[in-house]
Amino acid sequence: MSLHGSTRVENPQGFTHTGAGNIYVNVGAHVQDYDKPAFRRIAEDQLRWLRRVLVNPDEMGKARAVLADTGTVILGGLPGSGRTSAARVLLRECRSDSGDFHELLPGEEDELALHDPALVATGDQLLLDLSASDDRQWSAALADLPALRKAVHDQHAHLVVVMPHGGTLDPDLQSYRVEIGRPPGLQVLRRHLRMHGMPYEQYMQSDVTVDEFVRGKRPMREIADFADLVRRAREAARPDEGFTQWCATAKRARNDRRKEVATVVAGLREAPQRALLIAVSMLHGAHADVIHRAAQLLLRTLDSPSDGVPLLQHKDLAERLAEISAETGPGGYVRFKELDYDSAVRAHFWDHMPDLRPHLATWTASIVDLNDRHVIPTVRDGLVARLAGQYLRTGRGDGLASLAELWSTGAAGRARLEAAVHALTCGLDDPAHSRDFRERTYQWCAHRKLSGEFAQVLVRICADVLAASHPDQALLRLYYLARRERGTTLALQALHDLAAGSRRLRRRLLDRLARSDLSPPDLGIFLRACDPVALTDSSDIPRALVEETGVQRSLTTCWHAVLAELPRATWQPHAERWLHRAADNTGPQSELLLDLLVNAAERCAERRGEVFAALYASAREAERGAPGGPARSVKTTELLLHKISAAQGLGLVAPPASAKGSQP
C-alpha cells in the first residue's frame, strides 16, 4: 500500500494528480492564489485514505509501542510489504498541534545534514525513507542517526526510519528495529474494496479471479491498483453484471495490450480515425463535444488535408466512435468499451510514433486554452496528467519540465499556467523522477532567468506542492524567488505564510537571512519575518524563539543591516511593532526585544548616535499608536532610553522601576 506508483489517471471526472547573480523577475497574478493550498489538502486526504485502507502488517503494534516509548522506530521488511505506508501511518497517528510532518532528504540541494539539530522542531513527525538507498547512503545515514535521534528526543518529536532490505544496524540501534511482515493479500484487497464503497456481500464472496490474483504474493501497491480497477469496472458495468464480471474485467485490464492495440491501429489507415482514437485516449471520459473538437484540432495541428467530402456525407460521431471501440454513455461522456484501453492506446502512439510527440504537446496546450463549457478543470488536469505520464513513463522528465516552462512564457493565460503547475506536480509526485524535479525547481528558483509568468508557477509549486511534505525545500526556494521579484509580493507573501506556520521554519529563514549578503530584498524579507508576536510566543514550548541564542544572533545581524542601510521611513513601522509588543508583554521577552534593537544600533559604528536618536524618536511616536494606551508605552520608551544611554556609556538616565535589565 505504498503511495509510490506509476503515473496514471484513474478517474478523469475527478481531481487528478499524479546562471549566478541577481536576476529580477515579475510575477503575475493569474494562477490560483497561493493562499489556497489545494495540493496540501490533497496530500492530507491521501494520508487519511492511507490510514483507512492500511491493514496492519505483522508487528505493527510493536512498532507503535517502540515509537511511543522512544520517539524513534526503524522499520525493516521485504519490499512490497507496505513499509513506507506503515511509516506514514505511524507518523500520522503521532500528529500534534505543535509539530509538522516532513520527509528528510539527506544529500539534496540546500537540505540540512541529518546531524543538524535545526532539522527538528517541537512535536515534528519525521520520515527518513531509505528503503531504496545504496550501501553508501545507508552508512552515511547511520553515522548521523545518533545525533538525529537526540534532537528528536529533545524536541519531543517522532522519527520513523525505513531501512533498506538487507541493510545492517549497529548493535546499539537494534532495540529500535521492528521487522514488519506482509499482511494477508486477500484481507488487504477486501479492505480496499470496502473503502471504495463495494457492497459487503459482493467482495466477501469467493471468486476465482481474486483467488488467483492474491495467490501471487503481490506487493501492496499492486493489490491497491487491482482494487481500484475492480471499482472502475463496477462503475462502467451493465446492471446485470456482478462481482465476478467486475473482477474478470479488472484482470483483462491488467493484461499487456500492446499487440492488440498495434493490430487495431494498423487497421485504421485514415488520419481522422487515428486522430479520434488519440483524442479519446487523451481525453477519456470527456464530453463528446470536446472529443470531436479535439480530434479536429489534432488534425489541424498535424496539417492534415481536408478530405473534401460534404459535411452531410461524413460519418456521424457515433459511427466513428464504434470504429475505435468507444461509445458515448449517459450525459454524453465518451469512453472505450474496454477498461484501461485508453492507457494502451496512449503508450502505443507515444512509443511507435515518436515524431508525433511534440505535436501532442502543442495540441494539449490548444485544448487547455479552449473556451468551452465542457472543458472544465478536471478535464484539463486529466489531459495534462496523461501527457505527463507518457513523458515520465519513458524517462523524459527533462522534456516535461521544458514543456511546463514553455507553457508559462509569452501571453500565457490562467488555464495554461494551471496546466504548467499540474505538469510539474506530476513530475514531483512521480517516485522515479521526484528528486530530479526537486533539483530542477531549485535551479529555476535560485539561478535561472525566469521569463513570462513562470515565476508565479514556481511560487505555486513551492507553496502548495513541495510545502506539503518538504517544507524546508519549499521555504528556501520561495526565499530565492522572493528576493528576486519586482512589482509584486506573491513569493514574499507565500514565504511569509509558510514561515508563519512553523517556529522551525522561521528560525531557519532568519538564519539564512543572517548568512546572506543582506541586500535590500533580503532586508525586505527580514522585516516581514521578524514578527515580534511570533518571536515571543512561548505557548506549548519551554522558551520563545527570541530567547534562543542563535535566533538572537540572526535578529541582531539583520536589524543592524536594516538600521544602517534602510531609510527610517522603511523600518519605523516594524520597529514600532517591536516596541508595542515590548509594552504589551510582561515576560522577559519584552526587554529582549529592546536589547536586540539597541545591540543592533550599537554596531552602526560612527552612525550609532544617529541611529540611537532615530530609535528613540520612533519609540516616542509609537506611544501615540500603542494598542494598550500610552502609559505602558511611555515606560517602554524610558527603558529604551536607559539602554541606549548605557550602550553609549552615558549613564544619565536611571532605569524605570519595572526594568529587569535582561541581556541577550
XYZ file of C-alpha atoms in Angstrom:
664
model
C 0.000 0.000 0.000
C 2.814 2.328 -0.745
C 1.930 5.732 -2.099
C 4.529 5.266 -4.796
C 3.318 4.003 -8.127
C 3.252 4.624 -11.816
C 1.700 7.778 -13.201
C -1.825 7.104 -14.396
C -5.206 8.806 -14.469
C -7.841 6.666 -12.820
C -10.868 8.948 -12.892
C -10.802 11.879 -15.282
C -14.060 13.227 -13.874
C -12.336 13.942 -10.535
C -9.183 15.766 -9.473
C -6.072 14.112 -10.853
C -2.566 14.334 -9.702
C -0.258 12.093 -10.489
C 23.004 31.468 -14.076
C 24.563 33.222 -10.996
C 23.956 36.830 -9.992
C 20.913 38.948 -9.291
C 18.084 38.324 -11.743
C 14.863 40.253 -11.348
C 11.557 38.756 -12.351
C 7.979 39.986 -12.370
C 5.373 37.602 -11.042
C 1.873 37.878 -12.457
C -1.371 37.171 -10.677
C -3.177 34.780 -12.998
C -2.566 31.432 -11.325
C -4.838 30.349 -8.499
C -3.861 32.308 -5.395
C -1.105 30.634 -3.411
C -3.128 31.019 -0.183
C -5.461 28.250 -1.368
C -3.233 25.210 -0.835
C -5.210 22.677 -2.864
C -2.339 20.237 -3.160
C -1.660 20.378 0.567
C -5.256 19.395 1.187
C -4.898 16.564 -1.314
C -1.737 15.350 0.456
C -3.629 15.300 3.751
C -6.540 13.473 2.101
C -4.112 10.877 0.757
C -2.730 10.306 4.245
C -6.199 9.884 5.716
C -7.076 7.462 2.935
C -3.884 5.507 3.565
C -4.732 5.184 7.232
C -8.204 3.873 6.405
C -7.053 1.239 3.911
C -3.966 0.063 5.793
C -4.220 -3.475 7.085
C -1.778 -3.620 9.955
C 1.242 -5.671 8.939
C 2.736 -8.136 11.390
C 4.490 -6.340 14.278
C 2.692 -3.043 13.626
C 1.666 -2.982 17.281
C 5.278 -3.372 18.347
C 6.292 -0.548 16.003
C 3.687 1.715 17.621
C 4.946 0.837 21.087
C 8.613 1.442 20.229
C 7.774 4.768 18.599
C 5.663 5.870 21.562
C 8.302 4.844 24.129
C 11.451 6.122 22.401
C 10.324 8.584 19.725
C 12.162 6.501 17.093
C 11.415 3.305 15.233
C 13.399 1.702 12.406
C 11.238 -0.373 10.081
C 12.604 -3.340 8.181
C 10.820 -5.812 5.954
C 10.589 -7.247 2.476
C 9.995 -4.908 -0.484
C 6.278 -4.735 -1.187
C 5.287 -5.417 2.425
C 3.969 -1.880 2.915
C 6.902 -0.475 4.915
C 6.627 3.095 3.657
C 2.849 3.173 4.046
C 3.161 1.820 7.563
C 5.745 4.521 8.328
C 3.443 7.295 7.140
C 0.512 5.941 9.128
C 2.650 5.660 12.279
C 3.627 9.306 11.942
C 0.051 10.352 11.166
C -1.016 8.746 14.445
C 1.610 10.816 16.309
C 0.397 14.099 14.887
C 0.272 17.030 17.317
C -0.672 20.686 17.145
C 2.886 21.875 17.741
C 4.704 19.956 15.002
C 4.801 19.347 11.252
C 5.225 16.286 9.075
C 8.187 16.420 6.744
C 10.269 13.915 4.866
C 14.025 14.125 5.351
C 16.076 14.180 2.145
C 19.762 13.866 3.074
C 22.158 14.916 0.342
C 19.748 17.032 -1.698
C 20.473 20.658 -2.543
C 20.181 23.029 0.445
C 18.999 20.246 2.757
C 20.335 20.334 6.295
C 22.538 17.427 7.350
C 20.826 14.766 9.449
C 23.028 15.641 12.421
C 21.950 19.306 12.387
C 19.613 19.931 15.360
C 17.883 22.712 13.392
C 16.242 19.942 11.363
C 13.816 19.128 14.183
C 11.226 21.280 15.924
C 8.948 20.509 18.844
C 6.438 17.793 18.010
C 7.605 17.210 14.432
C 6.858 13.961 12.615
C 9.891 12.968 10.536
C 10.107 10.314 7.831
C 13.509 9.096 6.694
C 12.753 6.695 3.852
C 15.962 4.908 2.907
C 14.276 1.797 1.518
C 15.855 2.384 -1.912
C 19.243 3.653 -0.699
C 22.550 2.013 -1.525
C 25.208 0.912 0.982
C 26.995 4.282 0.899
C 23.819 6.272 1.565
C 22.738 3.911 4.311
C 26.157 4.059 6.029
C 26.154 7.872 5.887
C 22.701 7.995 7.440
C 23.697 5.577 10.177
C 26.619 7.836 11.119
C 24.237 10.763 11.638
C 21.409 8.805 13.240
C 22.538 9.183 16.894
C 22.588 12.992 16.598
C 19.228 12.966 14.816
C 17.705 10.732 17.460
C 18.952 13.047 20.214
C 17.355 16.065 18.530
C 14.113 14.092 18.138
C 14.195 13.172 21.827
C 14.978 16.718 22.974
C 12.150 18.174 20.866
C 9.573 15.510 21.832
C 9.311 14.682 18.133
C 8.833 11.345 16.335
C 11.084 9.717 13.745
C 10.391 6.693 11.555
C 13.269 5.307 9.502
C 12.580 2.841 6.688
C 15.780 0.869 6.231
C 16.893 -0.851 3.014
C 16.173 -4.562 2.773
C 19.340 -6.388 3.729
C 20.836 -3.368 5.479
C 22.702 -3.849 8.742
C 22.269 -1.983 12.021
C 24.741 -1.235 14.771
C 24.073 -3.174 17.991
C 23.014 -0.041 19.881
C 20.248 0.567 17.321
C 18.791 -2.921 17.324
C 16.331 -2.059 20.086
C 14.663 0.443 17.729
C 14.295 -2.037 14.885
C 10.963 -3.650 14.056
C 10.703 -6.125 11.196
C 7.208 -5.849 9.795
C 5.608 -8.675 7.857
C 3.407 -8.665 4.797
C -0.319 -8.610 5.698
C -2.634 -11.195 4.057
C -3.246 -10.181 0.449
C -6.944 -11.115 0.442
C -7.559 -9.055 3.563
C -5.781 -6.071 2.008
C -7.820 -6.347 -1.194
C -11.087 -6.565 0.699
C -10.207 -3.553 2.845
C -9.577 -1.503 -0.286
C -12.803 -2.680 -1.887
C -14.756 -1.788 1.250
C -13.218 1.689 1.302
C -14.179 2.051 -2.369
C -17.818 1.541 -1.379
C -18.123 -2.031 -2.629
C -21.087 -3.884 -1.053
C -20.032 -6.359 1.650
C -21.991 -9.231 0.126
C -20.114 -8.707 -3.134
C -16.451 -8.507 -2.091
C -16.777 -11.252 0.554
C -17.903 -13.887 -1.946
C -15.401 -16.370 -3.302
C -14.082 -15.596 -6.774
C -11.657 -17.488 -9.000
C -10.015 -14.325 -10.363
C -9.437 -12.937 -6.877
C -8.072 -16.232 -5.559
C -5.643 -16.454 -8.462
C -4.560 -12.849 -8.014
C -3.844 -12.936 -4.269
C -2.039 -16.274 -4.518
C 0.786 -14.472 -6.279
C 2.087 -12.714 -3.108
C 1.620 -9.363 -4.791
C 3.218 -6.176 -3.472
C 0.786 -3.968 -1.581
C 0.881 -1.410 -4.398
C -0.330 -3.963 -6.966
C -3.174 -5.034 -4.706
C -4.280 -1.421 -4.284
C -4.164 -0.914 -8.063
C -6.184 -4.070 -8.698
C -8.838 -2.992 -6.168
C -9.157 0.311 -7.978
C -9.563 -1.496 -11.294
C -12.409 -3.525 -9.785
C -14.031 -0.297 -8.600
C -13.810 1.237 -12.052
C -15.052 -1.950 -13.702
C -18.102 -1.831 -11.436
C -18.787 1.803 -12.346
C -18.659 1.013 -16.072
C -20.508 -2.332 -15.906
C -24.012 -3.158 -17.114
C -26.730 -3.505 -14.440
C -26.854 -7.292 -14.885
C -23.128 -7.766 -14.149
C -21.810 -8.621 -10.700
C -18.603 -9.057 -8.720
C -17.343 -11.945 -10.849
C -17.630 -9.907 -14.043
C -16.046 -6.847 -12.415
C -13.021 -8.865 -11.341
C -12.700 -10.518 -14.744
C -12.785 -7.076 -16.393
C -10.116 -5.836 -13.976
C -7.958 -8.864 -14.798
C -8.207 -8.165 -18.534
C -7.257 -4.543 -17.928
C -4.009 -5.744 -16.349
C -3.020 -7.633 -19.482
C -0.421 -6.279 -21.877
C -2.491 -4.956 -24.764
C 0.337 -3.664 -26.924
C -0.125 -6.255 -29.671
C -3.891 -5.836 -29.612
C -3.669 -2.048 -29.958
C -0.980 -2.316 -32.647
C -3.312 -4.525 -34.704
C -6.203 -2.097 -34.278
C -4.100 0.928 -35.251
C -2.770 -0.884 -38.315
C -6.362 -1.353 -39.469
C -7.186 2.333 -39.047
C -5.426 3.871 -42.026
C -7.264 7.189 -42.236
C -5.953 10.220 -40.351
C -9.396 11.201 -38.898
C -9.767 7.712 -37.410
C -6.403 7.863 -35.702
C -6.976 11.443 -34.559
C -10.220 10.364 -32.906
C -8.518 7.358 -31.322
C -5.816 9.601 -29.841
C -8.354 12.215 -28.702
C -10.419 9.620 -26.835
C -7.326 8.116 -25.204
C -6.047 11.507 -24.046
C -9.455 12.890 -23.010
C -11.024 9.672 -21.805
C -14.306 10.402 -20.056
C -14.707 13.894 -21.539
C -17.870 15.116 -23.228
C -18.447 14.068 -26.855
C -18.344 17.717 -27.990
C -14.839 18.047 -26.538
C -13.714 14.779 -28.135
C -14.988 15.858 -31.559
C -13.391 19.290 -31.352
C -10.126 17.869 -30.017
C -9.869 15.404 -32.911
C -10.361 18.252 -35.393
C -7.720 20.345 -33.600
C -5.260 17.463 -33.757
C -5.730 17.160 -37.492
C -5.100 20.897 -37.879
C -2.054 20.699 -35.616
C -0.653 17.990 -37.892
C -1.610 19.953 -41.045
C -3.698 17.048 -42.293
C -5.521 17.982 -45.525
C -9.312 18.050 -45.628
C -10.966 15.079 -47.315
C -13.223 17.436 -49.310
C -16.325 15.333 -48.574
C -19.514 17.372 -47.997
C -20.449 17.686 -44.344
C -23.672 15.672 -44.589
C -21.773 12.791 -46.189
C -19.405 12.494 -43.224
C -19.818 9.633 -40.798
C -21.503 10.791 -37.615
C -19.618 10.680 -34.319
C -21.425 7.580 -33.044
C -20.348 5.583 -36.112
C -16.778 6.867 -35.893
C -16.581 6.011 -32.182
C -17.842 2.496 -32.868
C -14.957 2.017 -35.323
C -12.461 2.527 -32.480
C -14.425 0.521 -29.849
C -15.590 3.605 -27.979
C -19.064 4.813 -27.105
C -20.962 7.721 -25.631
C -22.520 6.990 -22.278
C -25.118 8.774 -20.141
C -24.512 12.502 -20.066
C -22.632 12.443 -23.360
C -19.267 11.305 -21.955
C -17.049 9.165 -24.205
C -15.181 6.083 -23.055
C -13.620 2.993 -24.576
C -15.612 -0.167 -24.068
C -12.656 -1.976 -22.503
C -11.258 -0.869 -19.131
C -7.830 0.813 -19.310
C -7.766 0.521 -23.103
C -7.011 4.258 -23.193
C -3.625 3.826 -21.483
C -2.605 1.155 -24.003
C -3.541 3.453 -26.908
C -1.547 6.341 -25.451
C 1.507 4.160 -24.939
C 1.298 2.791 -28.483
C 1.258 6.144 -30.245
C 3.924 7.590 -27.929
C 6.263 4.636 -28.379
C 5.744 3.904 -32.058
C 5.206 7.383 -33.489
C 7.957 9.443 -31.831
C 7.575 12.249 -34.382
C 4.067 12.763 -33.011
C 5.271 13.723 -29.500
C 5.976 17.455 -29.981
C 2.672 17.812 -31.834
C 0.833 16.188 -28.923
C 2.372 18.774 -26.587
C 1.242 21.632 -28.842
C -2.205 20.092 -29.224
C -2.559 19.650 -25.446
C -1.883 23.361 -24.930
C -4.551 24.243 -27.512
C -7.109 22.043 -25.722
C -6.216 23.609 -22.379
C -6.883 27.050 -23.866
C -10.294 26.111 -25.272
C -13.184 28.278 -24.151
C -15.761 25.518 -23.900
C -18.157 24.856 -21.035
C -17.271 21.164 -21.160
C -13.529 21.804 -20.852
C -13.697 22.016 -17.077
C -10.629 21.970 -14.775
C -10.824 18.219 -14.218
C -10.753 17.629 -17.992
C -7.717 19.902 -18.368
C -5.946 18.272 -15.415
C -6.664 14.797 -16.754
C -5.300 15.688 -20.185
C -2.119 17.211 -18.745
C -1.614 14.265 -16.396
C -1.955 11.770 -19.269
C 0.574 13.654 -21.382
C 2.916 13.953 -18.377
C 2.510 10.237 -17.772
C 3.978 9.442 -21.179
C 6.979 11.714 -20.626
C 7.626 10.156 -17.211
C 6.941 6.571 -18.261
C 9.644 6.821 -20.913
C 12.176 8.629 -18.732
C 11.769 12.031 -20.382
C 11.349 14.185 -17.311
C 13.520 16.879 -18.899
C 11.032 17.173 -21.753
C 8.118 17.565 -19.336
C 9.985 20.232 -17.370
C 10.785 22.166 -20.548
C 7.163 21.910 -21.638
C 5.908 23.373 -18.351
C 8.341 26.249 -18.729
C 7.251 26.812 -22.340
C 3.587 26.900 -21.333
C 4.392 29.727 -18.890
C 6.041 32.069 -21.379
C 4.582 34.729 -23.621
C 0.979 35.734 -23.055
C 0.080 32.572 -21.158
C -3.459 32.648 -19.807
C -4.654 31.319 -16.480
C -5.618 27.884 -17.833
C -2.217 27.318 -19.405
C -0.425 28.425 -16.240
C -2.543 25.979 -14.251
C -1.528 23.299 -16.750
C 2.137 24.137 -16.159
C 1.596 23.793 -12.404
C -0.118 20.448 -12.895
C 2.609 19.136 -15.215
C 5.340 19.953 -12.675
C 3.237 18.425 -9.906
C 3.099 15.163 -11.849
C 6.887 15.186 -12.030
C 7.270 15.941 -8.324
C 4.806 13.175 -7.426
C 6.497 10.524 -9.565
C 8.806 8.347 -7.401
C 11.328 7.791 -10.188
C 11.600 11.478 -11.109
C 10.737 13.407 -7.938
C 14.315 14.063 -6.885
C 15.240 15.318 -10.343
C 12.238 17.657 -10.384
C 13.089 18.983 -6.924
C 16.617 19.743 -8.193
C 15.209 21.434 -11.311
C 12.938 23.545 -9.150
C 15.921 24.628 -7.064
C 17.927 25.640 -10.122
C 14.983 27.579 -11.530
C 14.323 29.440 -8.284
C 17.925 30.134 -7.316
C 19.811 30.650 -10.571
C 17.737 30.695 -13.732
C 16.415 33.754 -15.520
C 12.664 33.321 -15.453
C 10.636 34.549 -18.382
C 6.940 35.195 -18.762
C 4.847 34.080 -15.812
C 6.976 31.063 -14.917
C 7.950 32.609 -11.570
C 4.357 32.516 -10.353
C 4.086 28.883 -11.429
C 7.102 28.147 -9.230
C 5.559 30.079 -6.339
C 2.515 27.857 -6.579
C 4.583 24.691 -6.852
C 6.631 25.594 -3.785
C 3.761 26.886 -1.651
C 1.314 24.081 -2.414
C 3.179 21.003 -3.561
C 6.641 21.000 -2.001
C 5.418 22.512 1.258
C 3.136 19.531 1.850
C 5.995 17.112 2.601
C 9.236 19.045 2.065
C 8.645 22.402 3.776
C 12.361 23.198 4.136
C 12.883 22.908 0.405
C 9.777 24.989 -0.233
C 10.988 27.662 2.185
C 14.380 28.093 0.549
C 13.027 28.098 -2.986
C 10.432 30.719 -2.061
C 13.214 32.739 -0.439
C 15.162 32.770 -3.707
C 12.051 33.801 -5.629
C 11.101 36.494 -3.114
C 14.493 38.180 -3.162
C 14.345 38.451 -6.972
C 10.753 39.505 -7.591
C 9.861 43.070 -8.521
C 6.474 44.707 -8.920
C 4.661 42.080 -6.854
C 4.888 40.315 -3.498
C 3.401 36.901 -4.303
C 6.561 34.968 -3.466
C 7.191 37.132 -0.396
C 3.671 36.528 0.871
C 3.930 32.790 0.241
C 7.260 32.724 2.093
C 5.772 34.673 4.980
C 2.764 32.352 5.230
C 4.931 29.230 5.195
C 7.290 30.517 7.890
C 4.356 31.733 9.983
C 3.138 28.183 10.423
C 6.333 26.774 11.928
C 8.821 28.045 14.519
C 11.470 25.823 12.983
C 10.976 27.294 9.530
C 11.015 30.852 10.887
C 14.265 30.068 12.698
C 15.758 28.651 9.521
C 14.663 31.643 7.448
C 16.212 34.071 9.944
C 19.438 32.079 9.900
C 19.517 32.084 6.096
C 18.930 35.840 6.011
C 21.701 36.494 8.539
C 24.105 34.486 6.369
C 23.093 36.279 3.151
C 24.610 39.434 1.687
C 21.708 41.356 3.276
C 20.836 43.179 0.094
C 17.707 45.389 0.104
C 15.485 42.459 -0.996
C 16.867 40.362 1.885
C 16.118 43.154 4.318
C 12.578 43.413 2.961
C 12.118 39.696 3.598
C 13.532 40.087 7.105
C 11.137 42.880 8.018
C 8.249 40.534 7.140
C 9.829 37.621 9.012
C 10.680 39.401 12.279
C 7.133 39.369 13.624
C 7.580 40.139 17.353
C 4.419 38.252 18.333
C 5.693 35.016 16.779
C 9.168 35.590 18.197
C 7.920 35.992 21.764
C 5.205 33.329 21.712
C 6.101 30.674 24.281
C 2.871 28.688 24.352
C 3.373 24.911 24.401
C 7.180 25.242 24.298
C 9.835 25.706 27.000
C 11.057 29.020 25.602
C 10.228 31.511 22.900
C 12.245 31.862 19.708
C 13.633 35.211 20.794
C 15.213 33.528 23.826
C 17.348 31.237 21.654
C 20.945 32.348 21.276
C 21.110 31.514 17.555
C 17.916 33.431 16.820
C 19.220 36.426 18.779
C 22.373 36.448 16.661
C 20.344 36.344 13.460
C 17.985 39.103 14.605
C 20.826 41.368 15.709
C 22.709 40.875 12.426
C 19.654 41.620 10.309
C 18.412 44.563 12.382
C 21.891 46.090 12.210
C 21.777 45.956 8.408
C 18.257 47.408 8.393
C 19.162 50.327 10.665
C 22.407 51.015 8.829
C 21.191 50.763 5.240
C 17.463 51.483 5.008
C 15.742 54.845 5.487
C 13.890 55.328 8.743
C 10.559 55.540 6.955
C 11.025 51.943 5.799
C 11.914 50.335 9.107
C 9.988 52.515 11.563
C 6.617 50.663 11.256
C 8.374 47.392 12.034
C 10.320 48.881 14.932
C 7.040 50.256 16.297
C 5.574 46.734 16.250
C 8.535 45.577 18.347
C 8.042 48.475 20.750
C 4.308 47.833 21.046
C 4.968 44.155 21.713
C 7.569 45.069 24.322
C 4.999 47.293 26.030
C 2.290 44.610 25.963
C 4.478 41.676 27.016
C 5.093 41.307 30.737
C 7.614 38.494 30.412
C 11.387 38.538 29.925
C 10.916 38.638 26.138
C 9.826 42.277 26.466
C 13.283 43.537 27.384
C 14.931 41.122 24.955
C 13.223 42.894 22.082
C 14.636 46.231 23.280
C 18.087 44.772 23.903
C 18.236 43.355 20.383
C 17.333 46.712 18.832
C 19.908 48.543 20.942
C 22.635 45.982 20.247
C 21.903 46.205 16.515
C 22.117 50.004 16.612
C 25.336 49.867 18.624
C 27.022 48.037 15.736
C 26.482 51.012 13.440
C 29.911 52.419 14.432
C 30.216 56.107 13.583
C 26.480 56.335 12.819
C 25.314 54.782 16.055
C 24.418 58.110 17.678
C 22.227 58.978 14.732
C 20.601 55.547 14.775
C 20.046 55.658 18.535
C 18.324 59.003 18.117
C 16.122 57.584 15.371
C 15.184 54.623 17.572
C 14.268 56.900 20.463
C 12.226 59.143 18.176
C 10.421 56.093 16.851
C 9.629 54.999 20.393
C 8.115 58.389 21.170
C 5.988 58.217 18.043
C 4.955 54.662 18.895
C 3.444 55.882 22.156
C 0.657 57.635 20.266
C -0.466 54.497 18.462
C 0.042 51.968 21.271
C -2.866 49.451 21.329
C -2.865 49.313 25.137
C -2.730 53.049 25.623
C 0.250 55.350 26.123
C 1.008 54.572 29.792
C 2.933 51.344 29.314
C 4.487 52.597 26.082
C 5.929 55.574 27.956
C 7.628 53.191 30.381
C 8.958 51.191 27.441
C 10.383 54.368 25.919
C 12.064 55.219 29.248
C 13.563 51.737 29.426
C 14.781 52.011 25.839
C 16.402 55.366 26.610
C 18.136 53.846 29.627
C 19.533 51.015 27.485
C 20.667 53.459 24.795
C 22.424 55.581 27.424
C 24.086 52.522 28.913
C 25.259 51.413 25.457
C 26.805 54.844 24.924
C 28.402 54.812 28.349
C 26.478 57.915 29.427
C 24.687 56.602 32.477
C 22.500 59.709 32.505
C 19.101 58.088 32.789
C 18.077 55.824 35.657
C 16.214 52.687 34.608
C 12.476 52.679 35.336
C 11.308 50.675 38.330
C 9.977 47.886 36.127
C 13.277 47.277 34.361
C 14.737 43.814 34.763
C 17.940 44.538 32.946
C 17.996 41.319 30.921
C 20.571 40.964 28.218
C 20.579 38.544 25.317
